[in-house]
Amino acid sequence: MQLKQTPSYTTIDEASKDVLELMSKFVDVNTFFVAKNDKQDVDIIQSFNRNEIVLESGFETLYRDSY
């Protein structure tokens, strides 16, 4: 029996791409994202868009303008 090594990440930025890719295999929606939100700004760390680009990685907006 061969054991798989669990990936090791040092930041959320590193882990988010793998997490979104895994989620996309189980949930059939176009867009997922991981964001930082401090109630003033929203920063999209990583996004996954299946067919149509709705939200890009690196997008930033004011918290009051997000929904």
JSON list of C-alpha atoms in Angstrom, two decimals:
[
{"chain": "A", "resi": 1, "resn": "MET", "atom": "CA", "xyz": [0.00, 0.00, 0.00]},
{"chain": "A", "resi": 2, "resn": "GLN", "atom": "CA", "xyz": [1.31, 3.40, -1.00]},
{"chain": "A", "resi": 3, "resn": "LEU", "atom": "CA", "xyz": [0.47, 6.45, 1.12]},
{"chain": "A", "resi": 4, "resn": "LYS", "atom": "CA", "xyz": [-0.07, 9.83, -0.52]},
{"chain": "A", "resi": 5, "resn": "GLN", "atom": "CA", "xyz": [1.70, 12.79, 0.99]},
{"chain": "A", "resi": 6, "resn": "THR", "atom": "CA", "xyz": [-0.61, 15.60, 2.07]},
{"chain": "A", "resi": 7, "resn": "PRO", "atom": "CA", "xyz": [0.29, 18.92, 0.42]},
{"chain": "A", "resi": 8, "resn": "SER", "atom": "CA", "xyz": [1.81, 21.52, 2.69]},
{"chain": "A", "resi": 9, "resn": "TYR", "atom": "CA", "xyz": [1.08, 25.22, 2.22]},
{"chain": "A", "resi": 10, "resn": "THR", "atom": "CA", "xyz": [2.55, 28.25, 3.94]},
{"chain": "A", "resi": 11, "resn": "THR", "atom": "CA", "xyz": [-0.06, 30.79, 2.80]},
{"chain": "A", "resi": 12, "resn": "ILE", "atom": "CA", "xyz": [-3.72, 30.88, 1.83]},
{"chain": "A", "resi": 13, "resn": "ASP", "atom": "CA", "xyz": [-2.62, 32.11, -1.59]},
{"chain": "A", "resi": 14, "resn": "GLU", "atom": "CA", "xyz": [-0.79, 28.82, -2.21]},
{"chain": "A", "resi": 15, "resn": "ALA", "atom": "CA", "xyz": [-3.64, 26.63, -1.00]},
{"chain": "A", "resi": 16, "resn": "SER", "atom": "CA", "xyz": [-6.52, 28.46, -2.67]},
{"chain": "A", "resi": 17, "resn": "LYS", "atom": "CA", "xyz": [-5.77, 27.32, -6.22]},
{"chain": "A", "resi": 18, "resn": "ASP", "atom": "CA", "xyz": [-5.80, 23.63, -5.22]},
{"chain": "A", "resi": 19, "resn": "VAL", "atom": "CA", "xyz": [-8.92, 24.09, -3.09]},
{"chain": "A", "resi": 20, "resn": "LEU", "atom": "CA", "xyz": [-10.85, 25.75, -5.93]},
{"chain": "A", "resi": 21, "resn": "GLU", "atom": "CA", "xyz": [-9.77, 23.13, -8.42]},
{"chain": "A", "resi": 22, "resn": "LEU", "atom": "CA", "xyz": [-10.95, 20.35, -6.11]},
{"chain": "A", "resi": 23, "resn": "MET", "atom": "CA", "xyz": [-14.28, 22.09, -5.44]},
{"chain": "A", "resi": 24, "resn": "SER", "atom": "CA", "xyz": [-14.89, 22.50, -9.16]},
{"chain": "A", "resi": 25, "resn": "LYS", "atom": "CA", "xyz": [-14.95, 18.72, -9.56]},
{"chain": "A", "resi": 26, "resn": "PHE", "atom": "CA", "xyz": [-17.89, 18.38, -7.17]},
{"chain": "A", "resi": 27, "resn": "VAL", "atom": "CA", "xyz": [-19.97, 21.54, -7.57]},
{"chain": "A", "resi": 28, "resn": "ASP", "atom": "CA", "xyz": [-21.29, 22.48, -10.98]},
{"chain": "A", "resi": 29, "resn": "VAL", "atom": "CA", "xyz": [-21.19, 26.27, -10.97]},
{"chain": "A", "resi": 30, "resn": "ASN", "atom": "CA", "xyz": [-19.22, 28.66, -13.13]},
{"chain": "A", "resi": 31, "resn": "THR", "atom": "CA", "xyz": [-17.32, 30.73, -10.57]},
{"chain": "A", "resi": 32, "resn": "PHE", "atom": "CA", "xyz": [-15.71, 30.13, -7.17]},
{"chain": "A", "resi": 33, "resn": "PHE", "atom": "CA", "xyz": [-13.34, 32.47, -5.38]},
{"chain": "A", "resi": 34, "resn": "VAL", "atom": "CA", "xyz": [-11.29, 32.93, -2.23]},
{"chain": "A", "resi": 35, "resn": "ALA", "atom": "CA", "xyz": [-11.15, 36.49, -0.94]},
{"chain": "A", "resi": 36, "resn": "LYS", "atom": "CA", "xyz": [-9.75, 38.58, 1.89]},
{"chain": "A", "resi": 37, "resn": "ASN", "atom": "CA", "xyz": [-12.39, 40.80, 3.47]},
{"chain": "A", "resi": 38, "resn": "ASP", "atom": "CA", "xyz": [-11.60, 43.31, 6.21]},
{"chain": "A", "resi": 39, "resn": "LYS", "atom": "CA", "xyz": [-15.00, 45.10, 6.09]},
{"chain": "A", "resi": 40, "resn": "GLN", "atom": "CA", "xyz": [-13.35, 47.94, 4.16]},
{"chain": "A", "resi": 41, "resn": "ASP", "atom": "CA", "xyz": [-11.79, 46.21, 1.16]},
{"chain": "A", "resi": 42, "resn": "VAL", "atom": "CA", "xyz": [-12.38, 42.91, -0.63]},
{"chain": "A", "resi": 43, "resn": "ASP", "atom": "CA", "xyz": [-9.39, 41.38, -2.40]},
{"chain": "A", "resi": 44, "resn": "ILE", "atom": "CA", "xyz": [-9.89, 38.31, -4.60]},
{"chain": "A", "resi": 45, "resn": "ILE", "atom": "CA", "xyz": [-6.92, 36.03, -3.89]},
{"chain": "A", "resi": 46, "resn": "GLN", "atom": "CA", "xyz": [-7.80, 33.32, -6.39]},
{"chain": "A", "resi": 47, "resn": "SER", "atom": "CA", "xyz": [-10.76, 32.66, -8.67]},
{"chain": "A", "resi": 48, "resn": "PHE", "atom": "CA", "xyz": [-11.96, 29.74, -10.76]},
{"chain": "A", "resi": 49, "resn": "ASN", "atom": "CA", "xyz": [-14.17, 30.42, -13.77]},
{"chain": "A", "resi": 50, "resn": "ARG", "atom": "CA", "xyz": [-15.38, 27.32, -15.62]},
{"chain": "A", "resi": 51, "resn": "ASN", "atom": "CA", "xyz": [-16.85, 28.69, -18.87]},
{"chain": "A", "resi": 52, "resn": "GLU", "atom": "CA", "xyz": [-17.22, 32.43, -18.62]},
{"chain": "A", "resi": 53, "resn": "ILE", "atom": "CA", "xyz": [-14.87, 34.80, -16.80]},
{"chain": "A", "resi": 54, "resn": "VAL", "atom": "CA", "xyz": [-17.00, 36.51, -14.17]},
{"chain": "A", "resi": 55, "resn": "LEU", "atom": "CA", "xyz": [-14.34, 37.37, -11.61]},
{"chain": "A", "resi": 56, "resn": "GLU", "atom": "CA", "xyz": [-10.57, 37.45, -12.00]},
{"chain": "A", "resi": 57, "resn": "SER", "atom": "CA", "xyz": [-7.86, 36.73, -9.46]},
{"chain": "A", "resi": 58, "resn": "GLY", "atom": "CA", "xyz": [-6.38, 39.95, -8.14]},
{"chain": "A", "resi": 59, "resn": "PHE", "atom": "CA", "xyz": [-9.63, 41.94, -8.41]},
{"chain": "A", "resi": 60, "resn": "GLU", "atom": "CA", "xyz": [-10.06, 44.47, -5.61]},
{"chain": "A", "resi": 61, "resn": "THR", "atom": "CA", "xyz": [-13.08, 46.53, -4.60]},
{"chain": "A", "resi": 62, "resn": "LEU", "atom": "CA", "xyz": [-14.46, 48.42, -1.65]},
{"chain": "A", "resi": 63, "resn": "TYR", "atom": "CA", "xyz": [-16.45, 46.31, 0.78]},
{"chain": "A", "resi": 64, "resn": "ARG", "atom": "CA", "xyz": [-19.48, 48.58, 0.41]},
{"chain": "A", "resi": 65, "resn": "ASP", "atom": "CA", "xyz": [-19.47, 47.94, -3.36]},
{"chain": "A", "resi": 66, "resn": "SER", "atom": "CA", "xyz": [-19.33, 44.14, -3.08]},
{"chain": "A", "resi": 67, "resn": "TYR", "atom": "CA", "xyz": [-22.32, 41.87, -2.93]}
]
